[in-house]
Short mmCIF file of C-alpha atoms and ligand atoms in Angstrom, two decimals:
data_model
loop_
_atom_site.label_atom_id
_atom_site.label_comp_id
_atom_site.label_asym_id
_atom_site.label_seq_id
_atom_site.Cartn_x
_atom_site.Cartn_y
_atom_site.Cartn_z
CA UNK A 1 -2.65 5.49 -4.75
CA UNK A 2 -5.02 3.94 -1.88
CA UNK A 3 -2.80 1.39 0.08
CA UNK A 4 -3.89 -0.81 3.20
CA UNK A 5 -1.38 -1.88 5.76
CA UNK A 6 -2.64 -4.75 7.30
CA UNK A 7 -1.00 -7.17 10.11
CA UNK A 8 -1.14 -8.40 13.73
CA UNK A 9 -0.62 -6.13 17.06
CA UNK A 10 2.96 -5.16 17.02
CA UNK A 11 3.87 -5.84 13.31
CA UNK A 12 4.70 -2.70 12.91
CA UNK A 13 2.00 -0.90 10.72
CA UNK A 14 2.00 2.12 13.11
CA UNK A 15 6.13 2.67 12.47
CA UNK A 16 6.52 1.78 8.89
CA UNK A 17 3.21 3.65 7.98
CA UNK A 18 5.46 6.77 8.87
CA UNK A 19 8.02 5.91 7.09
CA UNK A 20 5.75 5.37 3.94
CA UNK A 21 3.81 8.71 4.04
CA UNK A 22 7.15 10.88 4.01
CA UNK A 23 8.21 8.37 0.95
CA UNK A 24 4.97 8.66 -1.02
CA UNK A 25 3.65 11.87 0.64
CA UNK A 26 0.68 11.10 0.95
CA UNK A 27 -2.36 11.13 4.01
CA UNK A 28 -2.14 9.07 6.78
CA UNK A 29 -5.40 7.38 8.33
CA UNK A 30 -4.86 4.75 10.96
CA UNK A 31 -8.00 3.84 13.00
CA UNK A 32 -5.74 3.07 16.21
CA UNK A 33 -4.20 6.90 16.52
CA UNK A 34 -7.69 8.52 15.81
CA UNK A 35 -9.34 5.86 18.90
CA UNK A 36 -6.52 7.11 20.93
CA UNK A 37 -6.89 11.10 20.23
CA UNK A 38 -11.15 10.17 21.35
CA UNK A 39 -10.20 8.43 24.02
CA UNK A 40 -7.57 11.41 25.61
CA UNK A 41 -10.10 14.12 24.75
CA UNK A 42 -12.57 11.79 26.41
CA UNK A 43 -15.35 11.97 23.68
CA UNK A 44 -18.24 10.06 23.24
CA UNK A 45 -16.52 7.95 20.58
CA UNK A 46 -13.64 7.62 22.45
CA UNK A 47 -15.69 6.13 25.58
CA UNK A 48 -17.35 3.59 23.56
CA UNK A 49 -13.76 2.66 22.04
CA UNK A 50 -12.14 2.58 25.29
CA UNK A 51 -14.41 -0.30 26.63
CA UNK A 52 -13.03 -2.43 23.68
CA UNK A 53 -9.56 -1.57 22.91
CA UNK A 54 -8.72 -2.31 26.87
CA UNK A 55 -10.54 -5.93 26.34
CA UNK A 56 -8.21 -6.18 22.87
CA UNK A 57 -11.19 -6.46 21.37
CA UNK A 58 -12.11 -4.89 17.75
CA UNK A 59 -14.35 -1.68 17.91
CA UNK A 60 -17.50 -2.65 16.35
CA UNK A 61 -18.02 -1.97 12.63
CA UNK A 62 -20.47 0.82 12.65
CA UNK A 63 -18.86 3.21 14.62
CA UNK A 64 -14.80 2.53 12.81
CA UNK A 65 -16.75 3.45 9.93
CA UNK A 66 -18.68 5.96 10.58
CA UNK A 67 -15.31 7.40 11.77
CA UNK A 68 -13.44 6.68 9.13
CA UNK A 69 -16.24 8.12 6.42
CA UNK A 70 -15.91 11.34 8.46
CA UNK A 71 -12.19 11.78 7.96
CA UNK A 72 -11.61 10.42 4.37
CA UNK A 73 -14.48 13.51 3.59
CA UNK A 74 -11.25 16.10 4.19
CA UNK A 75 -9.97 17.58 0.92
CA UNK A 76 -6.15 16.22 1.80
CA UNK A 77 -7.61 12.70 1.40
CA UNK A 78 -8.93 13.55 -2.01
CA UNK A 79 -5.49 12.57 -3.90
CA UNK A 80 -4.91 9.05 -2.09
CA UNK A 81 -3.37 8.05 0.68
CA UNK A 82 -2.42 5.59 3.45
CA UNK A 83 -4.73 2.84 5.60
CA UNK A 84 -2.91 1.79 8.54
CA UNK A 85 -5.01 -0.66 10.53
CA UNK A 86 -8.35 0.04 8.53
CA UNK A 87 -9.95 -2.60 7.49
CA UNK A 88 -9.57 -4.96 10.14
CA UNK A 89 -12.62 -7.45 9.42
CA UNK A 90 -14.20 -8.28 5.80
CA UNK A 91 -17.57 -6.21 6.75
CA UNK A 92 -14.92 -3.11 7.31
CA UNK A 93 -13.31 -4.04 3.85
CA UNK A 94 -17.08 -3.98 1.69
CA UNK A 95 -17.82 -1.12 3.69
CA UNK A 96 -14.49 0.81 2.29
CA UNK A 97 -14.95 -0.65 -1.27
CA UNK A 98 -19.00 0.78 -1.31
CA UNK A 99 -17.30 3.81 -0.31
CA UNK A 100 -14.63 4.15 -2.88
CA UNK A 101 -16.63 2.75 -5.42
CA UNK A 102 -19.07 6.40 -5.08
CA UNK A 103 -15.80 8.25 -5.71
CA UNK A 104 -15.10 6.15 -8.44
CA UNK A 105 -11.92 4.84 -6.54
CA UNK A 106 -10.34 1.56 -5.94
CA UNK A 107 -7.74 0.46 -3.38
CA UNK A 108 -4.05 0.07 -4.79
CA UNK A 109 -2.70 -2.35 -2.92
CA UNK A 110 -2.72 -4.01 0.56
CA UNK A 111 -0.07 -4.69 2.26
CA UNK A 112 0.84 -7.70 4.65
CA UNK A 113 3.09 -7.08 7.21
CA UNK A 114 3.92 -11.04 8.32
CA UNK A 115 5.56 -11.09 11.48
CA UNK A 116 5.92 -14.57 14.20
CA UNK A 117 3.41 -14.45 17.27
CA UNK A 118 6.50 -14.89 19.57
CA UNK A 119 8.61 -11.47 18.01
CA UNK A 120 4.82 -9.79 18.18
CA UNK A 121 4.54 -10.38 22.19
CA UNK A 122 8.29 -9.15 22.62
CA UNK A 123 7.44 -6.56 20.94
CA UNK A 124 4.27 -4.79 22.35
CA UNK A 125 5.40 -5.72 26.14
CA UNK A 126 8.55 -3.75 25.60
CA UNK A 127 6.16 -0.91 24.08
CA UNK A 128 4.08 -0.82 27.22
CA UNK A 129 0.83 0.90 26.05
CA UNK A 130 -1.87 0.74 28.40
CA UNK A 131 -3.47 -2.09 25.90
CA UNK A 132 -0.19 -4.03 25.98
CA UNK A 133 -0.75 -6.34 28.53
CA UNK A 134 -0.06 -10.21 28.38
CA UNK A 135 -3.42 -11.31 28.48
CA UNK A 136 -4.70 -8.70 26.25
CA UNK A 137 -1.91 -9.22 23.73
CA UNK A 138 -3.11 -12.96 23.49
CA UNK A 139 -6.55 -11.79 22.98
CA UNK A 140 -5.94 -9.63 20.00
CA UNK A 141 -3.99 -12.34 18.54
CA UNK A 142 -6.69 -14.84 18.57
CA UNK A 143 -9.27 -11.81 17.27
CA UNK A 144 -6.59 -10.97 14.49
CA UNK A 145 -6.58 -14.53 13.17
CA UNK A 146 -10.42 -14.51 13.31
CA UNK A 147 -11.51 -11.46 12.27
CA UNK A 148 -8.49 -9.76 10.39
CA UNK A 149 -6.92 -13.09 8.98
CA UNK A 150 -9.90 -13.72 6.61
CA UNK A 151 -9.04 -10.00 5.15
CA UNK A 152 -6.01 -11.58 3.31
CA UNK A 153 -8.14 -14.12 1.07
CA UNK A 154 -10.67 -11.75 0.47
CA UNK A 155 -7.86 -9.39 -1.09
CA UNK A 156 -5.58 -11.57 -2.84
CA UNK A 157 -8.70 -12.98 -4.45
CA UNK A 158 -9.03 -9.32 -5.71
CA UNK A 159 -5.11 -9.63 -7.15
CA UNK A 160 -4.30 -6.90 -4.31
CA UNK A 161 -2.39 -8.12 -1.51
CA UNK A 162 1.26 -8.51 -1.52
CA UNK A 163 3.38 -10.35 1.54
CA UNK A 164 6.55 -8.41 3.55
CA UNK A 165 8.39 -10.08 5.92
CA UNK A 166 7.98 -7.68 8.76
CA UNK A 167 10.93 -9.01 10.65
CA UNK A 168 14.35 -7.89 10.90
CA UNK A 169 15.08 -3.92 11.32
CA UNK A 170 12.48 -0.97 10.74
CA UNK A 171 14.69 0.12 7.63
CA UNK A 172 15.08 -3.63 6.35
CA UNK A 173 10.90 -3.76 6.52
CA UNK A 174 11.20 -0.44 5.23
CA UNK A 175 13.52 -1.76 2.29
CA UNK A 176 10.83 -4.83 1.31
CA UNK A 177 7.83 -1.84 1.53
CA UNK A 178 9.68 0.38 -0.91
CA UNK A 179 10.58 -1.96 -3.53
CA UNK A 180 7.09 -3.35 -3.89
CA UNK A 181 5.64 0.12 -3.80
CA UNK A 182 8.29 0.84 -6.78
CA UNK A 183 7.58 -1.93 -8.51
CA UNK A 184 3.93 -1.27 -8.77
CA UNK A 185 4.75 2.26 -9.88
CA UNK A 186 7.12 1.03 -12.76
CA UNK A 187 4.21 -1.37 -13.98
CA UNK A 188 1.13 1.34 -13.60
CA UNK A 189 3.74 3.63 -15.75
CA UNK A 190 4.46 0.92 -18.03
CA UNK A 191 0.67 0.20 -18.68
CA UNK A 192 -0.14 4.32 -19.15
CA UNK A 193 2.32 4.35 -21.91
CA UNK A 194 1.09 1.08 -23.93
CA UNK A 195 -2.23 2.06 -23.09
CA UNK A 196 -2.72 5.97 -23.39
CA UNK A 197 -5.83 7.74 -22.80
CA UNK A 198 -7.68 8.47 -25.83
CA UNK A 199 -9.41 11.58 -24.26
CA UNK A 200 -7.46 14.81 -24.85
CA UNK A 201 -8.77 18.26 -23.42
P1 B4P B 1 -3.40 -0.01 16.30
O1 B4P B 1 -3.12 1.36 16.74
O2 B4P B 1 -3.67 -0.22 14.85
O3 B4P B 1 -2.07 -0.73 16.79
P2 B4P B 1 -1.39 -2.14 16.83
O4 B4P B 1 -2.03 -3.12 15.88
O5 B4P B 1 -1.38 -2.51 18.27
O6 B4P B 1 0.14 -1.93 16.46
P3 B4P B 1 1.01 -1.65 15.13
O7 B4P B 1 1.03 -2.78 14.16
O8 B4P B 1 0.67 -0.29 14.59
O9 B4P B 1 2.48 -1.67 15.77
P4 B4P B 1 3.59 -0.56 15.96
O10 B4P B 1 4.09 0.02 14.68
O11 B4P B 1 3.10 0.42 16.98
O12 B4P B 1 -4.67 -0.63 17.10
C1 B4P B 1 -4.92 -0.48 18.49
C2 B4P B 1 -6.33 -1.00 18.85
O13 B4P B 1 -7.35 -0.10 18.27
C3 B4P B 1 -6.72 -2.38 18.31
O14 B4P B 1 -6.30 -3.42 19.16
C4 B4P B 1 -8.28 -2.28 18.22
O15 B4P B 1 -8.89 -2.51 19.47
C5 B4P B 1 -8.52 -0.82 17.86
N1 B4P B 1 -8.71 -0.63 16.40
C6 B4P B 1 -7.85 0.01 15.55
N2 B4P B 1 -8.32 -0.01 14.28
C7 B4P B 1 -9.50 -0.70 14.32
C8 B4P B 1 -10.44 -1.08 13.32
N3 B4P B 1 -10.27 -0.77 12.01
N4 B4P B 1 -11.55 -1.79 13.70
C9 B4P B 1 -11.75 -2.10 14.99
N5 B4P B 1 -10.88 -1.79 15.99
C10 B4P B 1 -9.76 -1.10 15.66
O16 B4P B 1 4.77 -1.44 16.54
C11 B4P B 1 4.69 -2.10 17.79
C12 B4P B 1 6.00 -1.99 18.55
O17 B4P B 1 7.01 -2.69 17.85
C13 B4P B 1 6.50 -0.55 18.71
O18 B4P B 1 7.02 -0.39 20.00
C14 B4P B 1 7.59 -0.42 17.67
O19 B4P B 1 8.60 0.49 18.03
C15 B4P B 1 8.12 -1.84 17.59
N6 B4P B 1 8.61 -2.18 16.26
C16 B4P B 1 8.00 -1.89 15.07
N7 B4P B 1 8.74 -2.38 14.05
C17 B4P B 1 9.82 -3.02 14.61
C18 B4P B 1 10.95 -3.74 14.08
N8 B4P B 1 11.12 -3.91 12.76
N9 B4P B 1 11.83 -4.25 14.96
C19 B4P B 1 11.67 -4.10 16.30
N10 B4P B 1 10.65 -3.42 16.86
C20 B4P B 1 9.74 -2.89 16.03
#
């Protein structure tokens, strides 16, 4: 299974996405963690990704992917695994599906973590990461509505995305992420049986 996290600053994709790779054990990419390990071993990369992430800005394009084609070429990626906070714009999103498509992969399902601007501020002040500021939080708000928003039409278009209320307590999210994931387990096992493969080896 290739699933996509996707939500605001502070709606928890980092926490649940956790959770969800013990439960489905399965690799964990999330864009965020791997600009923060560049930017603490002080890198090239992480230079370039410092300048935006302290202006709450997106990294461009090119170099998230380039990045992220890197790590998804490590064999532990091979069987499927987790997005968290990759894609963030629709150019990331074609760029993952090009990808994917030359494996002759697809992605699973996305999932939207929906979450009120005013719990998101409370939120990442009481985290206090160096990008947590007020004025930055406001700033990756606005760039999450125009930039990452968009991503949520372009997948349900593709019958992909499902909707969790991200509010309430980590397990309660936690709850909502597991029964959808079960769900779509049930129906993909329902759909091998009335549909077997007619290749045998
Ligand atoms: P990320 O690391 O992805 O982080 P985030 O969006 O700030 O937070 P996340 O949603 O993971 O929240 P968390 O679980 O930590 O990105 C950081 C920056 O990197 C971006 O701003 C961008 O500049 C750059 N970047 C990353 N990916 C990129 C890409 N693909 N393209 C371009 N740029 C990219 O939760 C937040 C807080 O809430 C925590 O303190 C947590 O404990 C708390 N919390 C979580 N769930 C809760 C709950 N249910 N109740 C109460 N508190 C909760």
């Amino acid at each position: 299974m290739i699933i996509i996290l996707i939500g605001p600053p502070g709606s928890g994709k980092g926490t649940q996405s956790q959770r969800l790779i013990d439960y489905l054990e399965t690799a964990h990419l999330s864009t965020g963690e791997l600009f923060r390990e560049h930017i603490s071993s002080e890198s090239a990369l992480g230079c370039e990704a410092k300048q935006f992430i302290s202006r709450g800005e997106l990294v461009p394009d090119h170099v998230v992917d380039s990045m992220v084609v890197q790590t998804l070429e490590q064999p532990r990626f091979a069987d499927g695994c987790l997005f968290d906070g990759y894609p963030r714009s629709v150019p990331q999103a074609e760029a993952l599906s090009q990808l994917l498509n030359l494996q002759q992969r697809e992605v699973t399902l996305v999932l939207e973590l929906d979450v009120p601007d005013s719990v998101l501020v409370e939120r990442l002040l009481a985290r206090q990461r160096a990008d947590d500021t007020l004025e930055t939080i406001k700033h990756r708000l606005e760039v999450y509505g125009a930039q990452t928003r968009p991503l949520l039409e372009y997948y349900k278009q593709r019958g992909k995305l499902e909707t969790v209320d991200g509010q309430g307590s980590v397990d309660d999210v936690f709850g909502r992420i597991q029964a959808v994931v079960n769900q779509l387990k049930t129906d993909s096992s329902e759909s091998e049986e009335s549909n077997p493969s007619t290749c045998s080896n």
